[in-house]
PDB file of N, CA and C in Angstrom:
ATOM      1  N   UNK O   1       2.162   4.882  12.258  1.00 78.00           N
ATOM      2  CA  UNK O   1       1.134   4.621  11.301  1.00 78.00           C
ATOM      3  C   UNK O   1       1.377   5.301   9.971  1.00 78.00           C
ATOM      4  N   UNK O   2       1.701   6.438  10.162  1.00 91.00           N
ATOM      5  CA  UNK O   2       1.915   7.533   8.908  1.00 91.00           C
ATOM      6  C   UNK O   2       3.091   6.803   8.086  1.00 91.00           C
ATOM      7  N   UNK O   3       4.156   6.528   8.727  1.00 94.00           N
ATOM      8  CA  UNK O   3       5.253   5.975   7.839  1.00 94.00           C
ATOM      9  C   UNK O   3       4.804   4.747   7.176  1.00 94.00           C
ATOM     10  N   UNK O   4       4.224   3.825   7.859  1.00 94.00           N
ATOM     11  CA  UNK O   4       3.766   2.593   7.194  1.00 94.00           C
ATOM     12  C   UNK O   4       2.876   2.979   5.959  1.00 94.00           C
ATOM     13  N   UNK O   5       1.854   3.891   6.132  1.00 96.00           N
ATOM     14  CA  UNK O   5       0.983   4.122   5.162  1.00 96.00           C
ATOM     15  C   UNK O   5       1.952   4.652   3.995  1.00 96.00           C
ATOM     16  N   UNK O   6       2.702   5.550   4.138  1.00 96.00           N
ATOM     17  CA  UNK O   6       3.599   6.245   3.129  1.00 96.00           C
ATOM     18  C   UNK O   6       4.431   5.191   2.416  1.00 96.00           C
ATOM     19  N   UNK O   7       4.935   4.308   2.999  1.00 94.00           N
ATOM     20  CA  UNK O   7       5.791   3.230   2.370  1.00 94.00           C
ATOM     21  C   UNK O   7       4.737   2.413   1.499  1.00 94.00           C
ATOM     22  N   UNK O   8       3.648   2.020   2.255  1.00 97.00           N
ATOM     23  CA  UNK O   8       2.717   1.153   1.265  1.00 97.00           C
ATOM     24  C   UNK O   8       2.134   2.008   0.050  1.00 97.00           C
ATOM     25  N   UNK O   9       1.981   3.207   0.400  1.00 98.00           N
ATOM     26  CA  UNK O   9       1.419   4.118  -0.742  1.00 98.00           C
ATOM     27  C   UNK O   9       2.461   4.050  -1.831  1.00 98.00           C
ATOM     28  N   UNK O  10       3.726   4.229  -1.561  1.00 98.00           N
ATOM     29  CA  UNK O  10       4.691   4.424  -2.586  1.00 98.00           C
ATOM     30  C   UNK O  10       4.864   3.070  -3.399  1.00 98.00           C
ATOM     31  N   UNK O  11       4.750   1.899  -2.576  1.00 98.00           N
ATOM     32  CA  UNK O  11       5.030   0.563  -3.035  1.00 98.00           C
ATOM     33  C   UNK O  11       3.878   0.222  -4.075  1.00 98.00           C
ATOM     34  N   UNK O  12       2.504   0.619  -3.762  1.00 98.00           N
ATOM     35  CA  UNK O  12       1.411   0.344  -4.629  1.00 98.00           C
ATOM     36  C   UNK O  12       1.570   1.240  -5.876  1.00 98.00           C
ATOM     37  N   UNK O  13       1.922   2.516  -5.631  1.00 97.00           N
ATOM     38  CA  UNK O  13       1.842   3.375  -6.926  1.00 97.00           C
ATOM     39  C   UNK O  13       2.995   2.937  -7.834  1.00 97.00           C
ATOM     40  N   UNK O  14       4.164   2.434  -7.285  1.00 98.00           N
ATOM     41  CA  UNK O  14       5.258   1.810  -8.141  1.00 98.00           C
ATOM     42  C   UNK O  14       4.678   0.793  -9.037  1.00 98.00           C
ATOM     43  N   UNK O  15       3.793  -0.100  -8.391  1.00 98.00           N
ATOM     44  CA  UNK O  15       3.202  -1.208  -8.994  1.00 98.00           C
ATOM     45  C   UNK O  15       2.029  -0.757  -9.935  1.00 98.00           C
ATOM     46  N   UNK O  16       1.764   0.459 -10.103  1.00 98.00           N
ATOM     47  CA  UNK O  16       0.742   0.906 -10.940  1.00 98.00           C
ATOM     48  C   UNK O  16      -0.687   0.969 -10.377  1.00 98.00           C
ATOM     49  N   UNK O  17      -0.854   0.801  -9.103  1.00 98.00           N
ATOM     50  CA  UNK O  17      -2.163   0.865  -8.488  1.00 98.00           C
ATOM     51  C   UNK O  17      -2.268   2.411  -8.152  1.00 98.00           C
ATOM     52  N   UNK O  18      -3.501   2.822  -8.452  1.00 96.00           N
ATOM     53  CA  UNK O  18      -3.974   4.197  -8.353  1.00 96.00           C
ATOM     54  C   UNK O  18      -4.670   4.163  -7.009  1.00 96.00           C
ATOM     55  N   UNK O  19      -4.068   4.565  -5.902  1.00 97.00           N
ATOM     56  CA  UNK O  19      -4.792   4.674  -4.622  1.00 97.00           C
ATOM     57  C   UNK O  19      -4.577   5.990  -4.080  1.00 97.00           C
ATOM     58  N   UNK O  20      -5.229   6.490  -3.025  1.00 98.00           N
ATOM     59  CA  UNK O  20      -5.097   7.573  -2.172  1.00 98.00           C
ATOM     60  C   UNK O  20      -4.372   7.357  -1.147  1.00 98.00           C
ATOM     61  N   UNK O  21      -3.701   8.229  -0.312  1.00 98.00           N
ATOM     62  CA  UNK O  21      -3.076   7.916   0.949  1.00 98.00           C
ATOM     63  C   UNK O  21      -4.112   7.654   1.997  1.00 98.00           C
ATOM     64  N   UNK O  22      -5.179   8.260   1.745  1.00 98.00           N
ATOM     65  CA  UNK O  22      -6.385   8.154   2.819  1.00 98.00           C
ATOM     66  C   UNK O  22      -6.825   6.690   2.666  1.00 98.00           C
ATOM     67  N   UNK O  23      -6.907   6.111   1.652  1.00 98.00           N
ATOM     68  CA  UNK O  23      -7.340   4.633   1.390  1.00 98.00           C
ATOM     69  C   UNK O  23      -6.267   3.819   1.959  1.00 98.00           C
ATOM     70  N   UNK O  24      -5.079   4.095   1.726  1.00 98.00           N
ATOM     71  CA  UNK O  24      -4.037   3.192   2.207  1.00 98.00           C
ATOM     72  C   UNK O  24      -4.000   3.118   3.798  1.00 98.00           C
ATOM     73  N   UNK O  25      -4.076   4.453   4.296  1.00 98.00           N
ATOM     74  CA  UNK O  25      -4.183   4.536   5.799  1.00 98.00           C
ATOM     75  C   UNK O  25      -5.307   3.919   6.460  1.00 98.00           C
ATOM     76  N   UNK O  26      -6.458   3.988   5.884  1.00 98.00           N
ATOM     77  CA  UNK O  26      -7.596   3.365   6.354  1.00 98.00           C
ATOM     78  C   UNK O  26      -7.514   1.695   6.356  1.00 98.00           C
ATOM     79  N   UNK O  27      -6.902   1.288   5.018  1.00 98.00           N
ATOM     80  CA  UNK O  27      -6.745  -0.147   5.000  1.00 98.00           C
ATOM     81  C   UNK O  27      -5.917  -0.744   5.984  1.00 98.00           C
ATOM     82  N   UNK O  28      -4.622  -0.001   6.371  1.00 97.00           N
ATOM     83  CA  UNK O  28      -3.757  -0.407   7.435  1.00 97.00           C
ATOM     84  C   UNK O  28      -4.558  -0.306   8.727  1.00 97.00           C
ATOM     85  N   UNK O  29      -5.340   0.681   9.007  1.00 97.00           N
ATOM     86  CA  UNK O  29      -6.010   0.724  10.285  1.00 97.00           C
ATOM     87  C   UNK O  29      -6.930  -0.450  10.368  1.00 97.00           C
ATOM     88  N   UNK O  30      -7.698  -0.742   9.367  1.00 98.00           N
ATOM     89  CA  UNK O  30      -8.780  -1.787   9.500  1.00 98.00           C
ATOM     90  C   UNK O  30      -8.164  -3.081   9.772  1.00 98.00           C
ATOM     91  N   UNK O  31      -6.950  -3.484   8.816  1.00 97.00           N
ATOM     92  CA  UNK O  31      -6.179  -4.624   9.030  1.00 97.00           C
ATOM     93  C   UNK O  31      -5.533  -4.919  10.339  1.00 97.00           C
ATOM     94  N   UNK O  32      -4.997  -3.693  10.944  1.00 96.00           N
ATOM     95  CA  UNK O  32      -4.412  -3.883  12.206  1.00 96.00           C
ATOM     96  C   UNK O  32      -5.536  -4.218  13.205  1.00 96.00           C
ATOM     97  N   UNK O  33      -6.663  -3.540  13.224  1.00 97.00           N
ATOM     98  CA  UNK O  33      -7.742  -3.879  14.176  1.00 97.00           C
ATOM     99  C   UNK O  33      -8.182  -5.307  14.000  1.00 97.00           C
ATOM    100  N   UNK O  34      -8.307  -5.674  12.806  1.00 98.00           N
ATOM    101  CA  UNK O  34      -8.810  -7.123  12.616  1.00 98.00           C
ATOM    102  C   UNK O  34      -7.749  -8.171  13.139  1.00 98.00           C
ATOM    103  N   UNK O  35      -6.528  -7.854  12.861  1.00 97.00           N
ATOM    104  CA  UNK O  35      -5.342  -8.690  13.284  1.00 97.00           C
ATOM    105  C   UNK O  35      -5.351  -8.868  14.881  1.00 97.00           C
ATOM    106  N   UNK O  36      -5.538  -7.712  15.493  1.00 97.00           N
ATOM    107  CA  UNK O  36      -5.416  -7.637  16.935  1.00 97.00           C
ATOM    108  C   UNK O  36      -6.600  -8.045  17.777  1.00 97.00           C
ATOM    109  N   UNK O  37      -7.704  -8.099  17.234  1.00 98.00           N
ATOM    110  CA  UNK O  37      -9.054  -8.394  17.861  1.00 98.00           C
ATOM    111  C   UNK O  37      -9.639  -9.743  17.246  1.00 98.00           C
ATOM    112  N   UNK O  38      -9.029 -10.486  16.540  1.00 97.00           N
ATOM    113  CA  UNK O  38      -9.675 -11.805  15.969  1.00 97.00           C
ATOM    114  C   UNK O  38      -9.613 -12.748  17.180  1.00 97.00           C
ATOM    115  N   UNK O  39     -10.721 -13.611  17.140  1.00 97.00           N
ATOM    116  CA  UNK O  39     -10.888 -14.541  18.112  1.00 97.00           C
ATOM    117  C   UNK O  39      -9.809 -15.569  18.316  1.00 97.00           C
ATOM    118  N   UNK O  40      -9.199 -16.085  17.377  1.00 96.00           N
ATOM    119  CA  UNK O  40      -8.187 -17.113  17.283  1.00 96.00           C
ATOM    120  C   UNK O  40      -6.932 -16.468  17.035  1.00 96.00           C
ATOM    121  N   UNK O  41      -5.815 -16.586  17.944  1.00 96.00           N
ATOM    122  CA  UNK O  41      -4.502 -16.034  17.657  1.00 96.00           C
ATOM    123  C   UNK O  41      -4.397 -14.681  17.289  1.00 96.00           C
ATOM    124  N   UNK O  42      -4.966 -13.883  18.175  1.00 97.00           N
ATOM    125  CA  UNK O  42      -4.885 -12.396  17.868  1.00 97.00           C
ATOM    126  C   UNK O  42      -3.491 -11.971  17.794  1.00 97.00           C
ATOM    127  N   UNK O  43      -3.041 -11.066  16.847  1.00 96.00           N
ATOM    128  CA  UNK O  43      -1.719 -10.685  16.956  1.00 96.00           C
ATOM    129  C   UNK O  43      -1.433  -9.602  18.087  1.00 96.00           C
ATOM    130  N   UNK O  44      -0.355 -10.008  18.779  1.00 95.00           N
ATOM    131  CA  UNK O  44       0.168  -9.281  19.791  1.00 95.00           C
ATOM    132  C   UNK O  44       1.596  -9.301  20.198  1.00 95.00           C
ATOM    133  N   UNK O  45       2.032  -8.268  20.762  1.00 94.00           N
ATOM    134  CA  UNK O  45       3.539  -8.317  20.981  1.00 94.00           C
ATOM    135  C   UNK O  45       3.743  -9.429  22.260  1.00 94.00           C
ATOM    136  N   UNK O  46       4.754 -10.236  22.139  1.00 95.00           N
ATOM    137  CA  UNK O  46       5.108 -11.043  23.151  1.00 95.00           C
ATOM    138  C   UNK O  46       5.550 -10.283  24.559  1.00 95.00           C
ATOM    139  N   UNK O  47       5.433 -10.848  25.583  1.00 94.00           N
ATOM    140  CA  UNK O  47       5.745 -10.220  26.734  1.00 94.00           C
ATOM    141  C   UNK O  47       7.222  -9.762  26.774  1.00 94.00           C
ATOM    142  N   UNK O  48       8.008 -10.492  26.225  1.00 90.00           N
ATOM    143  CA  UNK O  48       9.620 -10.276  26.461  1.00 90.00           C
ATOM    144  C   UNK O  48      10.024  -9.670  24.957  1.00 90.00           C
ATOM    145  N   UNK O  49       9.110  -9.160  24.195  1.00 93.00           N
ATOM    146  CA  UNK O  49       9.629  -8.663  22.779  1.00 93.00           C
ATOM    147  C   UNK O  49      10.322  -7.195  23.141  1.00 93.00           C
ATOM    148  N   UNK O  50      11.214  -7.095  22.245  1.00 92.00           N
ATOM    149  CA  UNK O  50      11.803  -5.806  22.171  1.00 92.00           C
ATOM    150  C   UNK O  50      11.333  -5.030  20.883  1.00 92.00           C
ATOM    151  N   UNK O  51      10.839  -3.787  20.944  1.00 93.00           N
ATOM    152  CA  UNK O  51      10.202  -3.063  19.980  1.00 93.00           C
ATOM    153  C   UNK O  51      11.281  -2.186  19.361  1.00 93.00           C
ATOM    154  N   UNK O  52      11.534  -2.398  18.067  1.00 94.00           N
ATOM    155  CA  UNK O  52      12.532  -1.458  17.322  1.00 94.00           C
ATOM    156  C   UNK O  52      11.669  -0.721  16.456  1.00 94.00           C
ATOM    157  N   UNK O  53      11.484   0.591  16.807  1.00 94.00           N
ATOM    158  CA  UNK O  53      10.646   1.513  15.886  1.00 94.00           C
ATOM    159  C   UNK O  53      11.565   2.031  14.789  1.00 94.00           C
ATOM    160  N   UNK O  54      11.448   1.394  13.570  1.00 93.00           N
ATOM    161  CA  UNK O  54      12.258   1.785  12.438  1.00 93.00           C
ATOM    162  C   UNK O  54      11.683   2.797  11.615  1.00 93.00           C
ATOM    163  N   UNK O  55      10.739   3.490  11.980  1.00 93.00           N
ATOM    164  CA  UNK O  55       9.970   4.445  11.276  1.00 93.00           C
ATOM    165  C   UNK O  55      11.049   5.475  10.472  1.00 93.00           C
ATOM    166  N   UNK O  56      12.046   5.848  11.094  1.00 93.00           N
ATOM    167  CA  UNK O  56      12.879   6.822  10.613  1.00 93.00           C
ATOM    168  C   UNK O  56      14.314   6.361  10.482  1.00 93.00           C
ATOM    169  N   UNK O  57      14.486   5.046  10.353  1.00 95.00           N
ATOM    170  CA  UNK O  57      15.697   4.320  10.162  1.00 95.00           C
ATOM    171  C   UNK O  57      15.896   3.690   8.786  1.00 95.00           C
ATOM    172  N   UNK O  58      17.101   3.846   8.297  1.00 94.00           N
ATOM    173  CA  UNK O  58      17.329   2.937   7.026  1.00 94.00           C
ATOM    174  C   UNK O  58      17.876   1.506   7.501  1.00 94.00           C
ATOM    175  N   UNK O  59      17.868   0.660   6.386  1.00 95.00           N
ATOM    176  CA  UNK O  59      18.353  -0.696   6.692  1.00 95.00           C
ATOM    177  C   UNK O  59      19.562  -0.957   7.411  1.00 95.00           C
ATOM    178  N   UNK O  60      20.379  -0.209   7.120  1.00 98.00           N
ATOM    179  CA  UNK O  60      21.807  -0.265   7.796  1.00 98.00           C
ATOM    180  C   UNK O  60      21.574   0.212   9.254  1.00 98.00           C
ATOM    181  N   UNK O  61      20.881   1.166   9.570  1.00 98.00           N
ATOM    182  CA  UNK O  61      20.675   1.614  10.913  1.00 98.00           C
ATOM    183  C   UNK O  61      20.026   0.636  11.752  1.00 98.00           C
ATOM    184  N   UNK O  62      18.982   0.017  11.150  1.00 97.00           N
ATOM    185  CA  UNK O  62      18.081  -1.072  11.877  1.00 97.00           C
ATOM    186  C   UNK O  62      19.016  -2.204  12.029  1.00 97.00           C
ATOM    187  N   UNK O  63      19.856  -2.627  11.265  1.00 98.00           N
ATOM    188  CA  UNK O  63      20.779  -3.830  11.452  1.00 98.00           C
ATOM    189  C   UNK O  63      21.821  -3.492  12.573  1.00 98.00           C
ATOM    190  N   UNK O  64      22.162  -2.293  12.694  1.00 98.00           N
ATOM    191  CA  UNK O  64      23.250  -1.967  13.728  1.00 98.00           C
ATOM    192  C   UNK O  64      22.539  -1.919  15.010  1.00 98.00           C
ATOM    193  N   UNK O  65      21.403  -1.536  15.006  1.00 97.00           N
ATOM    194  CA  UNK O  65      20.512  -1.518  16.495  1.00 97.00           C
ATOM    195  C   UNK O  65      20.395  -2.922  16.781  1.00 97.00           C
ATOM    196  N   UNK O  66      19.814  -3.770  15.932  1.00 96.00           N
ATOM    197  CA  UNK O  66      19.436  -5.155  16.162  1.00 96.00           C
ATOM    198  C   UNK O  66      20.691  -6.026  16.565  1.00 96.00           C
ATOM    199  N   UNK O  67      21.749  -5.795  15.970  1.00 96.00           N
ATOM    200  CA  UNK O  67      23.074  -6.435  16.273  1.00 96.00           C
ATOM    201  C   UNK O  67      23.541  -6.012  17.577  1.00 96.00           C
ATOM    202  N   UNK O  68      23.282  -4.758  18.129  1.00 96.00           N
ATOM    203  CA  UNK O  68      23.757  -4.238  19.233  1.00 96.00           C
ATOM    204  C   UNK O  68      22.957  -4.873  20.316  1.00 96.00           C
ATOM    205  N   UNK O  69      21.615  -4.995  20.113  1.00 93.00           N
ATOM    206  CA  UNK O  69      20.724  -5.656  21.094  1.00 93.00           C
ATOM    207  C   UNK O  69      21.106  -7.033  21.194  1.00 93.00           C
ATOM    208  N   UNK O  70      21.463  -7.701  20.259  1.00 93.00           N
ATOM    209  CA  UNK O  70      21.741  -9.124  20.374  1.00 93.00           C
ATOM    210  C   UNK O  70      23.079  -9.307  21.118  1.00 93.00           C
ATOM    211  N   UNK O  71      23.964  -8.433  20.829  1.00 93.00           N
ATOM    212  CA  UNK O  71      25.412  -8.506  21.665  1.00 93.00           C
ATOM    213  C   UNK O  71      25.151  -8.199  22.964  1.00 93.00           C
ATOM    214  N   UNK O  72      24.361  -7.273  23.531  1.00 91.00           N
ATOM    215  CA  UNK O  72      23.957  -7.095  24.893  1.00 91.00           C
ATOM    216  C   UNK O  72      23.284  -8.150  25.603  1.00 91.00           C
ATOM    217  N   UNK O  73      22.346  -8.847  24.943  1.00 87.00           N
ATOM    218  CA  UNK O  73      21.739  -9.952  25.423  1.00 87.00           C
ATOM    219  C   UNK O  73      22.661 -11.060  25.578  1.00 87.00           C
ATOM    220  N   UNK O  74      23.584 -11.299  24.591  1.00 88.00           N
ATOM    221  CA  UNK O  74      24.483 -12.324  24.799  1.00 88.00           C
ATOM    222  C   UNK O  74      25.430 -12.179  26.007  1.00 88.00           C
ATOM    223  N   UNK O  75      25.778 -11.053  26.204  1.00 82.00           N
ATOM    224  CA  UNK O  75      26.629 -10.660  27.329  1.00 82.00           C
ATOM    225  C   UNK O  75      25.904 -10.966  28.664  1.00 82.00           C
ATOM    226  N   UNK O  76      24.712 -10.647  28.629  1.00 76.00           N
ATOM    227  CA  UNK O  76      23.802 -10.776  29.984  1.00 76.00           C
ATOM    228  C   UNK O  76      23.494 -12.239  30.298  1.00 76.00           C
ATOM    229  N   UNK O  77      23.293 -13.080  29.169  1.00 70.00           N
ATOM    230  CA  UNK O  77      22.990 -14.460  29.321  1.00 70.00           C
ATOM    231  C   UNK O  77      23.674 -15.336  28.463  1.00 70.00           C
ATOM    232  N   UNK O  78      24.963 -15.578  28.760  1.00 63.00           N
ATOM    233  CA  UNK O  78      25.721 -16.412  27.796  1.00 63.00           C
ATOM    234  C   UNK O  78      25.049 -17.801  27.657  1.00 63.00           C
ATOM    235  N   UNK O  79      25.305 -18.440  26.495  1.00 59.00           N
ATOM    236  CA  UNK O  79      24.739 -19.798  26.261  1.00 59.00           C
ATOM    237  C   UNK O  79      25.504 -20.737  27.128  1.00 59.00           C
TER     238      UNK O  79
END
């Protein structure tokens, strides 16, 4: 959550919005709670989902991991 808040904080500041890190963190926390607890179509991870924690990864590292996962799955269950 801290990494998401920092990214959002930086994005908002670049756009000229004057917000505090605490405000951004609280907003994300409230939004996540709302999304996961709503009555209709609550946001949740699929049972067979693969979670890629990209908190400390750049785009190239994320892509490399994702492609590796796809390759491994393709070998396990060819089309």
